[in-house]
Coordinates of C-alpha atoms and ligand atoms in Angstrom, one line a residue:
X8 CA -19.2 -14.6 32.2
X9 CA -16.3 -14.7 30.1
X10 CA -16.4 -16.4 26.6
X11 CA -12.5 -17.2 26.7
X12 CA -11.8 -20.6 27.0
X13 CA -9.2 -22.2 29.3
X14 CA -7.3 -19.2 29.6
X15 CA -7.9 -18.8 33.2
X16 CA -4.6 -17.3 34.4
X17 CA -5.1 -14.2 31.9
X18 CA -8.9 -14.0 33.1
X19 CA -8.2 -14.2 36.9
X20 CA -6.2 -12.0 36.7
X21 CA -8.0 -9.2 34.6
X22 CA -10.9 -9.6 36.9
X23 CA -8.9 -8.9 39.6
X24 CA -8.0 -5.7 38.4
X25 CA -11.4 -4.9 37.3
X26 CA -12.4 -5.1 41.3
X27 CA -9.4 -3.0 42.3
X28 CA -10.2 -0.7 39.3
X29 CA -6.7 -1.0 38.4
X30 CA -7.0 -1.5 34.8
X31 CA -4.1 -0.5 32.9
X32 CA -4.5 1.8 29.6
X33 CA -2.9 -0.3 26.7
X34 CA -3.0 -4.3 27.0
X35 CA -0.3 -6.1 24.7
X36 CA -2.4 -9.5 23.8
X37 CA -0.3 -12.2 22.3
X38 CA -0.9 -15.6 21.4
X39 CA -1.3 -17.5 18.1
X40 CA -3.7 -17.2 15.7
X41 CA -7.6 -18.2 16.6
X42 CA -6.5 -18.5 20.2
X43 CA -9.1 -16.2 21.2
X44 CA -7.2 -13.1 21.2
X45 CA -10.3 -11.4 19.9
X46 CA -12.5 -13.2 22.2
X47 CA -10.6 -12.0 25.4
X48 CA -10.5 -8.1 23.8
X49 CA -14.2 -8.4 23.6
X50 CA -14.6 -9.5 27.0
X51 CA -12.5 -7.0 28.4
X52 CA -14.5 -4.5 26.7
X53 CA -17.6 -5.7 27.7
X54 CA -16.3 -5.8 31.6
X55 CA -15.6 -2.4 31.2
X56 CA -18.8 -1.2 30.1
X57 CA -21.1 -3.9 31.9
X58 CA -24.5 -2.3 33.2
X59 CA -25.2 -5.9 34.8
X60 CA -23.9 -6.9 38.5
X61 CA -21.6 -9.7 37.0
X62 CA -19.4 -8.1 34.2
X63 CA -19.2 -9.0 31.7
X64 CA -22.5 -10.2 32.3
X65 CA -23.1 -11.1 27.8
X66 CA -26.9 -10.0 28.8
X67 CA -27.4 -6.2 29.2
X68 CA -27.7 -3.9 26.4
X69 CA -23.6 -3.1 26.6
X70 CA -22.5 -6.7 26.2
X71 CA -25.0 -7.2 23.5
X72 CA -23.9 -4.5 21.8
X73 CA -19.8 -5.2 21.9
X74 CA -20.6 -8.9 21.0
X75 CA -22.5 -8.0 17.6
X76 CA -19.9 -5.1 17.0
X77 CA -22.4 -2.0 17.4
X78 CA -21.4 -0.1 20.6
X79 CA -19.6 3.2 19.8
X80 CA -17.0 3.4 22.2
X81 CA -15.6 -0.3 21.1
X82 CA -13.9 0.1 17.8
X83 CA -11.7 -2.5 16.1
X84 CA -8.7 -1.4 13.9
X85 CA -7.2 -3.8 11.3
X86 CA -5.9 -4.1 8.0
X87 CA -8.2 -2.5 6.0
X88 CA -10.4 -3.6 3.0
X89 CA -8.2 -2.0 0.4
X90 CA -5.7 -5.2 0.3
X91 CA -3.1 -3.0 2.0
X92 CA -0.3 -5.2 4.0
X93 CA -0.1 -2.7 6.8
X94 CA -2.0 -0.7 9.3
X95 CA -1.8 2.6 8.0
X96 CA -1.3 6.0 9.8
X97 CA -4.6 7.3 8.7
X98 CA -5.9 4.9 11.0
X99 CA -4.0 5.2 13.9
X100 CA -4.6 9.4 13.5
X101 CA -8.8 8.5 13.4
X102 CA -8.2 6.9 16.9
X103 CA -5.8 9.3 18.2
X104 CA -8.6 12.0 17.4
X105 CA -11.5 9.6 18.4
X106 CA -10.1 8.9 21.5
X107 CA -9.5 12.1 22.5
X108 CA -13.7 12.5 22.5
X109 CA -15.5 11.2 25.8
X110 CA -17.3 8.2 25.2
X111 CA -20.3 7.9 23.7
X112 CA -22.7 5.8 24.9
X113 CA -20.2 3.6 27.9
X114 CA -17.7 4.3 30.1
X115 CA -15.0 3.1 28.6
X116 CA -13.6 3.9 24.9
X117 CA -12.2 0.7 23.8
X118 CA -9.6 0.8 20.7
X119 CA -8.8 -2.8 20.2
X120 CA -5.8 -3.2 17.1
X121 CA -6.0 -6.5 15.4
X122 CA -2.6 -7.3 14.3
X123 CA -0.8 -4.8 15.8
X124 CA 2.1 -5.7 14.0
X125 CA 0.9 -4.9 10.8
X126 CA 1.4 -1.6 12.1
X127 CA 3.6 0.7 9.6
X128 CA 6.6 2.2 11.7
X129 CA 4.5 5.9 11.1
X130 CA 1.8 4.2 12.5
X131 CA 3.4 3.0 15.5
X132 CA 5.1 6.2 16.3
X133 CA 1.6 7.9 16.1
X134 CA 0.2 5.2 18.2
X135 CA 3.1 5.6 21.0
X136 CA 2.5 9.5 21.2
X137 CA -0.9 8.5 22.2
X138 CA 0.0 5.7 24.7
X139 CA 2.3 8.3 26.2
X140 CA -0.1 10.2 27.1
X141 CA -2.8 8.0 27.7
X142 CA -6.2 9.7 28.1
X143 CA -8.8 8.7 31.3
X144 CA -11.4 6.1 30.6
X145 CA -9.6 5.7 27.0
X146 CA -8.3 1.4 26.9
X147 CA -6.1 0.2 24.5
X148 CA -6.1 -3.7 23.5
X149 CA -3.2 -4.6 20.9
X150 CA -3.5 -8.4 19.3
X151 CA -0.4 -10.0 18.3
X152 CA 0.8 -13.0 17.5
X153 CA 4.2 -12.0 17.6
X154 CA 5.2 -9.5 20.1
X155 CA 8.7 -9.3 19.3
X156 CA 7.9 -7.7 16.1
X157 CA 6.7 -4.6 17.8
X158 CA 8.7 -1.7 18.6
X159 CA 10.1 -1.8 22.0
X160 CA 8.8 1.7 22.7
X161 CA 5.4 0.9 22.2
X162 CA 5.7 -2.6 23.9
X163 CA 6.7 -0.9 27.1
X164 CA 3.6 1.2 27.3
X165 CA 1.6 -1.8 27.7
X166 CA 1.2 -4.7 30.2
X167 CA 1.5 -7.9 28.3
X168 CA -0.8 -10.1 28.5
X169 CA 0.4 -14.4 27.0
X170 CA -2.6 -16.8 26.2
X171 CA -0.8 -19.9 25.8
X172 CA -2.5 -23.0 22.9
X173 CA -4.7 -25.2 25.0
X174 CA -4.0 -29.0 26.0
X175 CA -6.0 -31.1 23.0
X176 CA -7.5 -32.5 25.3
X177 CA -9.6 -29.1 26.8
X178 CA -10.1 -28.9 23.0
X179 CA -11.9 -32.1 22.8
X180 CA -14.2 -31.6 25.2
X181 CA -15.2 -27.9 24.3
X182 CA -15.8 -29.1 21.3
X183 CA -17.9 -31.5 22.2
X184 CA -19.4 -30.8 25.1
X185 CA -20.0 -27.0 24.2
X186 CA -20.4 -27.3 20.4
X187 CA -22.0 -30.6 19.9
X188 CA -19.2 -32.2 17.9
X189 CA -19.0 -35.6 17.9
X190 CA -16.1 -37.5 19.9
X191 CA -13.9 -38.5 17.0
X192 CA -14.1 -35.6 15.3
X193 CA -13.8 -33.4 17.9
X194 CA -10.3 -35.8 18.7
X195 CA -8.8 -35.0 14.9
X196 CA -9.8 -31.6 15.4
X197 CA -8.3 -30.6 18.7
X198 CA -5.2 -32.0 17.1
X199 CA -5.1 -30.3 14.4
X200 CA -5.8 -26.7 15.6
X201 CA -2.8 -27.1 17.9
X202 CA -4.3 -25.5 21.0
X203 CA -6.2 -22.7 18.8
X204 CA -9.5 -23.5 19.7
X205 CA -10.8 -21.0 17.2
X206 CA -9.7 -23.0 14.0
X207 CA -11.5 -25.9 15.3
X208 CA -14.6 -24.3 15.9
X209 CA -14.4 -23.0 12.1
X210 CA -13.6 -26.1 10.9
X211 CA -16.0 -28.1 12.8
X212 CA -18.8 -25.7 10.7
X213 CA -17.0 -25.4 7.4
X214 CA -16.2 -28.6 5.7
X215 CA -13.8 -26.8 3.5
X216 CA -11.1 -26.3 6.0
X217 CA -10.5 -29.9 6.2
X218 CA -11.0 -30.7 2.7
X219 CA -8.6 -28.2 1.8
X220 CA -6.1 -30.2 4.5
X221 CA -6.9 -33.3 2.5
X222 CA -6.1 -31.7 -1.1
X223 CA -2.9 -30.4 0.8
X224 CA -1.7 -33.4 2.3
X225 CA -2.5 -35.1 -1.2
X226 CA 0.0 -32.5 -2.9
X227 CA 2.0 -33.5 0.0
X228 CA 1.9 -37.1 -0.3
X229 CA 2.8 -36.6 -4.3
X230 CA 6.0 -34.7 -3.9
X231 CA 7.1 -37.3 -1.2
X232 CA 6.8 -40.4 -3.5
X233 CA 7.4 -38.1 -6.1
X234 CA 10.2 -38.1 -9.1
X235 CA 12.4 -35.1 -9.0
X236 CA 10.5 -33.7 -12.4
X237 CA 7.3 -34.2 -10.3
X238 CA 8.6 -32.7 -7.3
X239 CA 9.4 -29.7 -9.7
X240 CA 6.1 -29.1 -11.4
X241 CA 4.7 -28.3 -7.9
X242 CA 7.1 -25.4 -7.8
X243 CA 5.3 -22.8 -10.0
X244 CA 2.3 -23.6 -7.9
X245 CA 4.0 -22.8 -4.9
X246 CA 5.5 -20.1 -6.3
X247 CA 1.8 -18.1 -7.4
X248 CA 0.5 -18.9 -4.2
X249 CA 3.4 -17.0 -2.2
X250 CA 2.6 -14.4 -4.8
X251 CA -0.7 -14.0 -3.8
X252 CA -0.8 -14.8 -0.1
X253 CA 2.6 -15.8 2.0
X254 CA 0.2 -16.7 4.6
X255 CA -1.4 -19.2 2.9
X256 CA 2.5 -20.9 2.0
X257 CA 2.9 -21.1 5.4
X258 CA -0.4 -22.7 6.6
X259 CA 0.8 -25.0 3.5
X260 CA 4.7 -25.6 5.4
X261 CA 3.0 -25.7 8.7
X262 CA 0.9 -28.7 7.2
X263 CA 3.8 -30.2 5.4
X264 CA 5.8 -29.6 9.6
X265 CA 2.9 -31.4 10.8
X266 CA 3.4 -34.4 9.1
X267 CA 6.9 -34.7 9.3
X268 CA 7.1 -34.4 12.8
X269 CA 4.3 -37.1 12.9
X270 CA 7.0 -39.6 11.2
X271 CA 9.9 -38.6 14.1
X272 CA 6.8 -39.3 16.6
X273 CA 6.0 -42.4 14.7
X274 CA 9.8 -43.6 14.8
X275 CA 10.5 -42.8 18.2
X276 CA 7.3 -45.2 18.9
X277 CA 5.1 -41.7 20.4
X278 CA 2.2 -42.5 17.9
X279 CA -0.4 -41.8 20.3
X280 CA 0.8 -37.8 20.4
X281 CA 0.8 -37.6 16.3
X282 CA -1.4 -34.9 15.0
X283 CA -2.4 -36.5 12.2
X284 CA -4.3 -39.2 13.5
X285 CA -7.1 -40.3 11.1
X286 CA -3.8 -41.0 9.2
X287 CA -1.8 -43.3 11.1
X288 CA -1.3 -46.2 9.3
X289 CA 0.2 -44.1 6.5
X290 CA 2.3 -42.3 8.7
X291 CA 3.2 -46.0 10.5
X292 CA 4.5 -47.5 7.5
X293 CA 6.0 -44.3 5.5
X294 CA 7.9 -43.9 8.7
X295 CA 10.0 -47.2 8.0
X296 CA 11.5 -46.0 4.7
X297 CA 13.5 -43.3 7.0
X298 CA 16.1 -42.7 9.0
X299 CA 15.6 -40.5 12.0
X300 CA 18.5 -38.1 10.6
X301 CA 16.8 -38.4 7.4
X302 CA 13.2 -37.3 8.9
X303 CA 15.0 -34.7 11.4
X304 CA 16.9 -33.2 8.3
X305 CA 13.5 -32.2 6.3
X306 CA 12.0 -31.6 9.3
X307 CA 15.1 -28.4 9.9
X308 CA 14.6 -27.8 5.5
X309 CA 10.8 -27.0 6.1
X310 CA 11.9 -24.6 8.9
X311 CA 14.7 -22.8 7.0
X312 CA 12.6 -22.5 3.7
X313 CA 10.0 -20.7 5.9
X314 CA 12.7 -18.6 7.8
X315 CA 13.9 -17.4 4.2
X316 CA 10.8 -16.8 2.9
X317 CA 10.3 -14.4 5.5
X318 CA 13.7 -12.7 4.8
X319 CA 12.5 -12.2 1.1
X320 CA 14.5 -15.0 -0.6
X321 CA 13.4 -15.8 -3.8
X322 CA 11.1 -18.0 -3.7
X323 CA 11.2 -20.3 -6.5
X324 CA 14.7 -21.0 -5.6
X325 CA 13.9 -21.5 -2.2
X326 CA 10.9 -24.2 -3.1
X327 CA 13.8 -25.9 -5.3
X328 CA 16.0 -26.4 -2.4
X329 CA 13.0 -27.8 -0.2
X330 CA 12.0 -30.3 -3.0
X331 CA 15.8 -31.6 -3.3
X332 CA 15.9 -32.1 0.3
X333 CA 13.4 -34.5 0.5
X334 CA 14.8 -37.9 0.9
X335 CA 13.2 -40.7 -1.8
X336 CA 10.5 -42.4 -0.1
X337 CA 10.5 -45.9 -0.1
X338 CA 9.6 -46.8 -3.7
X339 CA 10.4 -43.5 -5.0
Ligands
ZN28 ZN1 -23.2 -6.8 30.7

């Protein structure tokens, strides 16, 4: 059976192609993060190597193996542990020289690249040589969450495979029908994992993830009713964190989108579609002291300070800008 959750058009049609044995040789997965990108590459590994009559049947030795990460033909390739930002070269030449080897124990070798476009451009040109010439039984599995990123070369060579954020609702009941969490919970956390069903499952099992949200929105909440001068001393704070982790600014942007977007919900009177719910009343009377322009025009200032971050602006100047644009709250 496959793990995957509500991703049915992917699965139908993979299994499809498993029947005709018309499998390609490189998949392009993309979809956002915790979408269960990983969860479909595992699957499709385990189909390929199933010794049961239902693959992927999860129960045979195979499927066992690929699921706890110990079968020799499945390898995963990622960043690795030395804190390097990219995919290396190195590792693309190990599987270009490993998959030239028949498989050990399966059928099918299985190279699945997590991040694919971490890739450094030497790595992608090694990786495309081998795609050109794709090897028999050899299956390639790229995860992305941003295809476009990729170079078009190697992007060709695969067939591209979308998994789309699920409804909140499929969340909801996953999460509580399959994972035991209770109704309300499972409710603010289908919201908040916007249709990554992965981030909620962490989250409902590590109470940190939505304590850090509640430090976050705390910070957030400051800088909103905030004087200028506080609004600044958040800055160097910012600032570090980008310095060690521009991910991690971004969750914090994403968060800071979030509730933003909540107030134009609030004002245009869609409430009942916010995403932070266990804070409506907040959001309800935060959203009088705006104007829609005014709400609209953060809303486009968190998205530019993100877009420049990503085009290496500097970022304490960047940070600056965001905390000017944010209109007085009412009483601030
Ligand atoms: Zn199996």
């Amino acid at each position: 059976m496959w793990q995957v959750v509500g991703q049915s058009r992917v699965v139908s049609l993979l299994q499809r192609s498993l029947e005709r044995g018309s499998i390609a040789h490189a998949y392009l997965v993309v979809g956002p993060p915790h979408v269960g990108k990983m969860t479909l590459a595992l699957n499709l590994a385990q189909a390929l190597n199933c010794q049961g009559d239902d693959p992927p049947c999860g129960l045979c030795d195979s499927c066992q193996k690929i699921a706890s990460g110990k079968h020799a033909d499945v390898q995963i390739i990622g960043l690795d542990s030395n804190n390097s930002a990219e995919i290396s070269i190195d590792q693309i030449r190990q599987v270009q020289h490993s998959s030239n080897l028949p498989p050990f124990e399966g059928r099918y070798k299985v190279f699945i690249i997590d991040g694919a476009e971490l890739m450094s451009t030497e790595a992608a040109n090694c990786l495309l040589k081998t795609l050109e010439e794709p090897a028999a039984g050899v299956i390639f599995i790229l995860l992305t969450t941003s295809g476009g990123v990729l170079p078009a070369t190697v992007v060709s060579r695969c067939q591209r495979l979308e998994l789309p954020p699920l409804a909140a609702s499929e969340v909801e009941d996953v999460l509580s029908q399959r994972w035991g969490v209770e109704r309300q919970r499972a409710g603010l956390l289908a919201r908040l994992c916007h249709g990554c069903l992965g981030w909620a499952i962490l989250a409902a099992s590590d109470e940190r993830l939505l304590e850090l949200r509640a430090e976050r929105l705390e910070g957030l909440l400051d800088i909103i009713g905030g004087s200028y001068t506080v609004r600044f001393a958040y800055v160097p704070q910012l600032v570090a964190w980008f310095g060690q982790s521009r991910g991690l600014v971004q969750e914090i942007l994403d968060l800071w989108l979030d509730w933003w977007r909540d107030l134009l919900l609030v004002k245009l009177g869609s409430g009942s579609t916010i995403t932070n719910i266990d804070h409506q009343s907040t959001l309800v009377d935060m959203a009088r002291g705006y104007r829609l322009e005014q709400i609209r025009a953060v809303i486009n200032g968190i998205q530019a300070t993100g877009e420049q971050l990503r085009q290496n602006a500097n970022p304490r100047l960047a940070f600056e800008v965001l905390m000017l644009s944010i209109p007085p709250g009412r009483g601030g």
